Amino acid sequence: MRGSGVDGKANTPLGILYGAAAGALWGTVFVAPALGSDFTGLQLAAGRYLVYGLVSALLLVPRWPQLRGWMEGTHRRALVGLSLLANIIYYVALATAVQWGGVAMASLVIGFLPVAVTVVGSRAAGAVPLPRLAPSLLFSAIAIVCIGGQALTGGGAFEWRRAAGFLCAVVALVSWTIYALRNARWLHRLPQVSAHDWNLLTGVVTGALSLLLVPAALYFDTATHSAGAWTRFAAISAGMAVFASILGNGLWNRMSRLLPLTLVGQMILFETLFALVYGFLWEWRMPSVAEWIAMACVGLSVVTCLHAHRR
C-alpha cells in the first residue's frame, strides 16, 4: 500500500479495518508473557525480535536493490529509534508488567495510548480540534479509571510487585506513544516506500538490536529450563514475531497512511479490547461489572471519535 491520502472518507473504513485487525493480533502479546511465565520479559523480547529480524531479512532480500537507492543516514537513524521505541523498550517493559501485574492491569494502562496519541496528534495541521474529541476522550478515561484501582491491587491490599509492574506498563505507554507519532510522520514523509517494506526494514534493525539483549537475557536468568520449556519458548517467540510483528505491524502501517493522527490514536483501543478478552479467556472467568463498563466505554470512545472525524 503506497502513499494513500489521509483525509479521504473512502479510506476511513479500510483504515479502521486494518486497525482492528492489527489490534486483534497485537492483543496476543499480552497473553504470551503469562504463557511463558518461567522466562523473563528480557528473554521473551530477545526471542521474539530475533525471529522478527530473521524473517524480515529473508522477506527483504528481493526488495533490497530497490530500497537501498533511497536509504540515507537519517533514515537509518530513524529506524534505530523507532525499533527501540516500538519493540525493544516497549516489549521488555510490557512483558515485565504482565508478569508482575497481570494482563488486565497492563492492557488497561496501555489503554491510555489513545488519549495520549490523540491529544498530541491534535496539534498536527489539519487535525480534528481537541474540543470535538472531548466525548471520545471522556469515554476512554472512564474505561481506564473504572478498573484501574482493581487492576493495581488485584482486588485486595496494595502490592509492591504489582506497583512495579504498573510502572513498567507506564514506561511501555510512553515509549509507544512516541513511536506511534514518529512512525506515522515518517510514513507520510516517505510515500515512495510501501508500508510493508518499512515494517521489514524496522524488523531487520530490531533483530540486530535484539542481539544486544541476548547476553543480558541469559546472564540474569538463574532458572533451569527443560527441553520442553525451551521448545515452548521458541514457539511463543515465533508466534509473536510472525503474527504480531510481521502481520500486525504491517496492518498498522497501512492504517497509519489511511487515517489522521487523532484517529490513529483511537485505533489502539482495539489492542486493549482484544487483550482484555484474551486475558479473560486465559484466566477462564467472566469480566466483572467494572470491566464490562470499561469495555463498553472503549467501544463508545471509538464510535464518538469516528463521528467527530465524519463531521
Short mmCIF file of C-alpha atoms in Angstrom, two decimals:
data_model
loop_
_atom_site.label_atom_id
_atom_site.label_comp_id
_atom_site.label_asym_id
_atom_site.label_seq_id
_atom_site.Cartn_x
_atom_site.Cartn_y
_atom_site.Cartn_z
CA MET A 1 0.00 0.00 0.00
CA ARG A 2 1.66 3.19 -1.16
CA GLY A 3 1.12 6.76 -0.06
CA SER A 4 -2.65 6.99 0.27
CA GLY A 5 -4.40 10.16 1.30
CA VAL A 6 -5.21 10.56 4.96
CA ASP A 7 -8.25 12.80 4.69
CA GLY A 8 -10.49 10.96 2.24
CA LYS A 9 -13.68 9.43 3.56
CA ALA A 10 -13.28 6.45 1.23
CA ASN A 11 -10.12 5.46 3.12
CA THR A 12 -11.62 5.58 6.61
CA PRO A 13 -13.48 2.22 6.66
CA LEU A 14 -10.45 0.36 5.29
CA GLY A 15 -8.18 2.10 7.77
CA ILE A 16 -10.45 1.11 10.66
CA LEU A 17 -10.49 -2.49 9.42
CA TYR A 18 -6.69 -2.52 9.35
CA GLY A 19 -6.57 -1.01 12.84
CA ALA A 20 -8.98 -3.61 14.26
CA ALA A 21 -7.05 -6.47 12.67
CA ALA A 22 -3.75 -5.12 14.00
CA GLY A 23 -5.28 -4.81 17.48
CA ALA A 24 -6.51 -8.41 17.37
CA LEU A 25 -3.00 -9.63 16.53
CA TRP A 26 -1.22 -7.34 18.98
CA GLY A 27 -3.55 -8.35 21.79
CA THR A 28 -1.95 -11.80 21.78
CA VAL A 29 1.35 -10.40 23.07
CA PHE A 30 -0.31 -9.60 26.40
CA VAL A 31 -1.04 -13.30 26.97
CA ALA A 32 2.36 -14.55 25.75
CA PRO A 33 4.25 -13.47 28.91
CA ALA A 34 1.71 -15.37 31.02
CA LEU A 35 2.11 -18.42 28.79
CA GLY A 36 5.90 -18.16 29.13
CA SER A 37 5.92 -17.10 32.77
CA ASP A 38 9.03 -19.16 33.54
CA PHE A 39 11.05 -16.88 31.25
CA THR A 40 11.85 -13.22 31.88
CA GLY A 41 10.49 -10.29 29.89
CA LEU A 42 14.00 -9.69 28.58
CA GLN A 43 14.20 -13.25 27.24
CA LEU A 44 10.76 -13.05 25.63
CA ALA A 45 11.68 -9.79 23.91
CA ALA A 46 15.01 -11.16 22.71
CA GLY A 47 13.41 -14.34 21.33
CA ARG A 48 10.55 -12.52 19.64
CA TYR A 49 12.72 -9.92 17.93
CA LEU A 50 15.47 -12.29 16.85
CA VAL A 51 12.84 -14.22 14.90
CA TYR A 52 11.25 -10.98 13.70
CA GLY A 53 14.60 -9.76 12.38
CA LEU A 54 15.41 -13.06 10.68
CA VAL A 55 12.03 -13.33 8.92
CA SER A 56 12.16 -9.66 7.92
CA ALA A 57 15.65 -10.07 6.45
CA LEU A 58 14.55 -13.07 4.38
CA LEU A 59 11.50 -11.25 3.04
CA LEU A 60 13.53 -8.13 2.32
CA VAL A 61 16.20 -9.81 0.18
CA PRO A 62 14.35 -9.50 -3.17
CA ARG A 63 13.33 -5.91 -2.35
CA TRP A 64 16.73 -4.64 -1.23
CA PRO A 65 18.05 -3.49 -4.66
CA GLN A 66 15.11 -1.07 -4.96
CA LEU A 67 15.23 0.08 -1.35
CA ARG A 68 18.91 0.83 -0.90
CA GLY A 69 18.73 3.57 -3.53
CA TRP A 70 16.83 5.97 -1.25
CA MET A 71 18.29 4.90 2.13
CA GLU A 72 20.26 7.69 3.82
CA GLY A 73 21.82 8.15 7.22
CA THR A 74 18.74 9.97 8.52
CA HIS A 75 16.54 7.03 7.55
CA ARG A 76 18.83 4.52 9.27
CA ARG A 77 18.88 6.59 12.45
CA ALA A 78 15.09 6.91 12.32
CA LEU A 79 14.72 3.13 12.00
CA VAL A 80 17.00 2.57 15.01
CA GLY A 81 14.97 4.99 17.11
CA LEU A 82 11.64 3.53 16.03
CA SER A 83 12.85 -0.02 16.63
CA LEU A 84 13.93 0.83 20.17
CA LEU A 85 10.69 2.63 20.98
CA ALA A 86 8.17 0.25 19.41
CA ASN A 87 9.89 -3.04 20.05
CA ILE A 88 12.84 -3.34 22.44
CA ILE A 89 11.90 -0.84 25.15
CA TYR A 90 8.16 -1.31 24.73
CA TYR A 91 8.00 -5.07 24.90
CA VAL A 92 10.58 -5.61 27.65
CA ALA A 93 8.54 -3.21 29.80
CA LEU A 94 5.20 -4.68 28.75
CA ALA A 95 6.18 -8.32 29.29
CA THR A 96 7.51 -7.47 32.75
CA ALA A 97 4.30 -5.55 33.54
CA VAL A 98 2.14 -8.53 32.55
CA GLN A 99 4.18 -10.96 34.65
CA TRP A 100 4.24 -8.70 37.72
CA GLY A 101 0.83 -7.06 37.47
CA GLY A 102 -1.35 -9.25 35.26
CA VAL A 103 -2.88 -8.99 31.81
CA ALA A 104 -5.78 -6.72 32.83
CA MET A 105 -3.59 -4.14 34.55
CA ALA A 106 -1.08 -3.97 31.70
CA SER A 107 -3.72 -3.75 28.98
CA LEU A 108 -5.63 -1.02 30.82
CA VAL A 109 -2.51 1.12 31.28
CA ILE A 110 -1.73 0.70 27.60
CA GLY A 111 -5.34 1.79 27.12
CA PHE A 112 -4.14 5.33 27.84
CA LEU A 113 -2.40 5.28 24.43
CA PRO A 114 -5.43 6.59 22.52
CA VAL A 115 -5.73 9.52 24.91
CA ALA A 116 -2.02 10.33 24.75
CA VAL A 117 -1.68 9.95 20.97
CA THR A 118 -4.93 11.79 20.25
CA VAL A 119 -4.04 14.75 22.46
CA VAL A 120 -0.57 15.10 20.93
CA GLY A 121 -1.83 14.38 17.41
CA SER A 122 -4.48 17.11 17.71
CA ARG A 123 -1.65 19.64 17.34
CA ALA A 124 -0.91 18.46 13.79
CA ALA A 125 -2.01 20.56 10.82
CA GLY A 126 -5.49 19.64 9.64
CA ALA A 127 -6.27 17.52 12.70
CA VAL A 128 -9.70 17.46 14.30
CA PRO A 129 -9.83 20.14 17.03
CA LEU A 130 -9.43 18.78 20.55
CA PRO A 131 -12.82 20.06 21.82
CA ARG A 132 -14.60 17.89 19.24
CA LEU A 133 -12.71 14.87 20.59
CA ALA A 134 -13.79 15.53 24.18
CA PRO A 135 -16.59 12.86 24.27
CA SER A 136 -14.23 10.22 22.90
CA LEU A 137 -11.51 11.11 25.39
CA LEU A 138 -14.05 11.12 28.22
CA PHE A 139 -15.17 7.57 27.42
CA SER A 140 -11.51 6.48 27.25
CA ALA A 141 -10.83 7.99 30.66
CA ILE A 142 -13.89 6.30 32.19
CA ALA A 143 -12.83 2.94 30.77
CA ILE A 144 -9.40 3.19 32.32
CA VAL A 145 -10.43 4.64 35.69
CA CYS A 146 -13.21 2.03 36.01
CA ILE A 147 -10.86 -0.83 36.79
CA GLY A 148 -7.55 0.95 37.40
CA GLY A 149 -7.70 0.52 41.17
CA GLN A 150 -8.85 -3.09 40.88
CA ALA A 151 -6.04 -3.89 38.46
CA LEU A 152 -3.41 -2.28 40.68
CA THR A 153 -4.40 -4.06 43.88
CA GLY A 154 -5.79 -7.28 42.46
CA GLY A 155 -8.96 -6.72 44.46
CA GLY A 156 -7.07 -6.81 47.77
CA ALA A 157 -4.32 -4.86 49.53
CA PHE A 158 -1.66 -2.80 47.81
CA GLU A 159 1.15 -4.96 46.41
CA TRP A 160 4.63 -3.66 45.64
CA ARG A 161 5.18 -6.20 42.88
CA ARG A 162 2.02 -5.05 41.11
CA ALA A 163 3.04 -1.42 41.64
CA ALA A 164 6.40 -2.12 39.97
CA GLY A 165 4.51 -3.82 37.15
CA PHE A 166 2.34 -0.73 36.86
CA LEU A 167 5.44 1.47 36.46
CA CYS A 168 6.76 -0.87 33.75
CA ALA A 169 3.43 -0.52 31.95
CA VAL A 170 3.75 3.27 32.13
CA VAL A 171 7.21 3.04 30.55
CA ALA A 172 5.68 0.94 27.75
CA LEU A 173 2.92 3.52 27.36
CA VAL A 174 5.32 6.44 26.97
CA SER A 175 7.56 4.51 24.58
CA TRP A 176 4.75 3.50 22.28
CA THR A 177 3.11 6.94 22.29
CA ILE A 178 6.29 8.49 20.96
CA TYR A 179 6.67 5.69 18.41
CA ALA A 180 3.10 5.97 17.08
CA LEU A 181 3.52 9.66 16.31
CA ARG A 182 7.02 9.45 14.83
CA ASN A 183 6.26 6.38 12.76
CA ALA A 184 3.12 7.92 11.23
CA ARG A 185 5.07 11.04 10.29
CA TRP A 186 7.86 9.04 8.67
CA LEU A 187 5.34 7.03 6.65
CA HIS A 188 3.77 10.23 5.33
CA ARG A 189 7.23 11.65 4.63
CA LEU A 190 8.24 8.62 2.53
CA PRO A 191 5.35 7.95 0.11
CA GLN A 192 7.72 6.07 -2.23
CA VAL A 193 8.24 3.33 0.39
CA SER A 194 5.48 0.80 0.97
CA ALA A 195 4.19 0.21 4.50
CA HIS A 196 5.25 -3.44 4.18
CA ASP A 197 8.84 -2.54 3.25
CA TRP A 198 9.04 -0.02 6.10
CA ASN A 199 7.89 -2.71 8.51
CA LEU A 200 10.50 -5.16 7.21
CA LEU A 201 13.26 -2.56 7.49
CA THR A 202 12.19 -1.91 11.08
CA GLY A 203 12.26 -5.65 11.68
CA VAL A 204 15.82 -6.06 10.41
CA VAL A 205 17.04 -3.21 12.63
CA THR A 206 15.10 -4.60 15.59
CA GLY A 207 16.64 -8.04 15.04
CA ALA A 208 20.12 -6.53 15.05
CA LEU A 209 19.39 -4.61 18.25
CA SER A 210 17.96 -7.72 19.92
CA LEU A 211 21.36 -9.40 19.60
CA LEU A 212 22.49 -6.99 22.31
CA LEU A 213 19.75 -8.34 24.59
CA VAL A 214 20.85 -11.98 24.40
CA PRO A 215 23.85 -11.80 26.80
CA ALA A 216 21.82 -9.90 29.40
CA ALA A 217 18.82 -12.22 28.94
CA LEU A 218 20.96 -15.27 29.65
CA TYR A 219 23.01 -13.69 32.45
CA PHE A 220 20.02 -12.55 34.54
CA ASP A 221 18.14 -15.83 34.20
CA THR A 222 19.07 -18.10 37.11
CA ALA A 223 16.36 -20.70 36.44
CA THR A 224 16.94 -24.08 34.82
CA HIS A 225 14.64 -24.83 31.88
CA SER A 226 13.79 -28.21 30.42
CA ALA A 227 13.94 -29.03 26.73
CA GLY A 228 10.14 -28.83 26.61
CA ALA A 229 10.21 -25.34 28.14
CA TRP A 230 12.71 -24.15 25.53
CA THR A 231 10.52 -25.62 22.78
CA ARG A 232 7.54 -23.73 24.15
CA PHE A 233 9.67 -20.58 24.36
CA ALA A 234 10.66 -20.97 20.70
CA ALA A 235 7.02 -21.44 19.67
CA ILE A 236 5.94 -18.34 21.63
CA SER A 237 8.77 -16.27 20.11
CA ALA A 238 7.97 -17.41 16.57
CA GLY A 239 4.24 -16.82 17.04
CA MET A 240 4.73 -13.28 18.34
CA ALA A 241 7.23 -12.49 15.59
CA VAL A 242 5.06 -13.66 12.70
CA PHE A 243 1.56 -12.71 13.87
CA ALA A 244 2.19 -9.61 16.00
CA SER A 245 5.36 -8.13 14.47
CA ILE A 246 5.19 -9.06 10.77
CA LEU A 247 1.42 -9.14 10.18
CA GLY A 248 0.28 -6.82 12.97
CA ASN A 249 2.86 -4.10 12.30
CA GLY A 250 2.22 -4.33 8.56
CA LEU A 251 -1.50 -3.75 9.06
CA TRP A 252 -0.79 -0.89 11.45
CA ASN A 253 1.49 0.84 8.94
CA ARG A 254 -1.18 0.58 6.26
CA MET A 255 -3.73 2.05 8.66
CA SER A 256 -1.35 4.90 9.59
CA ARG A 257 -1.37 6.06 5.96
CA LEU A 258 -5.16 6.00 5.69
CA LEU A 259 -6.16 7.79 8.90
CA PRO A 260 -5.23 11.11 10.57
CA LEU A 261 -3.13 11.01 13.73
CA THR A 262 -6.07 11.73 16.02
CA LEU A 263 -7.93 8.70 14.66
CA VAL A 264 -4.77 6.57 14.67
CA GLY A 265 -4.67 7.06 18.43
CA GLN A 266 -8.20 5.73 18.83
CA MET A 267 -7.41 2.59 16.86
CA ILE A 268 -5.04 1.49 19.64
CA LEU A 269 -8.17 0.86 21.70
CA PHE A 270 -8.72 -2.32 19.68
CA GLU A 271 -5.48 -3.71 21.11
CA THR A 272 -6.71 -3.00 24.64
CA LEU A 273 -10.10 -4.58 23.96
CA PHE A 274 -8.66 -7.75 22.43
CA ALA A 275 -6.01 -8.02 25.16
CA LEU A 276 -8.72 -7.92 27.81
CA VAL A 277 -10.80 -10.56 26.01
CA TYR A 278 -7.77 -12.84 25.62
CA GLY A 279 -6.88 -12.26 29.27
CA PHE A 280 -10.35 -13.28 30.45
CA LEU A 281 -10.20 -16.41 28.30
CA TRP A 282 -6.75 -17.23 29.68
CA GLU A 283 -7.97 -16.80 33.27
CA TRP A 284 -11.21 -18.59 32.36
CA ARG A 285 -13.51 -16.09 34.02
CA MET A 286 -16.20 -13.57 33.14
CA PRO A 287 -15.46 -9.84 33.39
CA SER A 288 -16.59 -8.00 36.50
CA VAL A 289 -19.21 -5.24 36.31
CA ALA A 290 -16.46 -2.60 36.21
CA GLU A 291 -14.71 -4.45 33.40
CA TRP A 292 -17.93 -4.68 31.38
CA ILE A 293 -18.40 -0.94 31.78
CA ALA A 294 -14.80 -0.33 30.74
CA MET A 295 -15.11 -2.39 27.57
CA ALA A 296 -18.38 -0.67 26.66
CA CYS A 297 -16.68 2.70 27.06
CA VAL A 298 -13.86 1.54 24.79
CA GLY A 299 -16.37 0.91 22.03
CA LEU A 300 -18.17 4.20 22.63
CA SER A 301 -14.85 6.04 22.53
CA VAL A 302 -14.09 4.74 19.04
CA VAL A 303 -17.63 5.44 17.78
CA THR A 304 -17.65 9.04 19.05
CA CYS A 305 -14.17 9.63 17.61
CA LEU A 306 -15.36 8.40 14.20
CA HIS A 307 -18.35 10.73 14.44
CA ALA A 308 -16.03 13.67 15.16
CA HIS A 309 -13.97 12.88 12.04
CA ARG A 310 -17.03 12.50 9.81
CA ARG A 311 -18.13 15.98 10.86
#
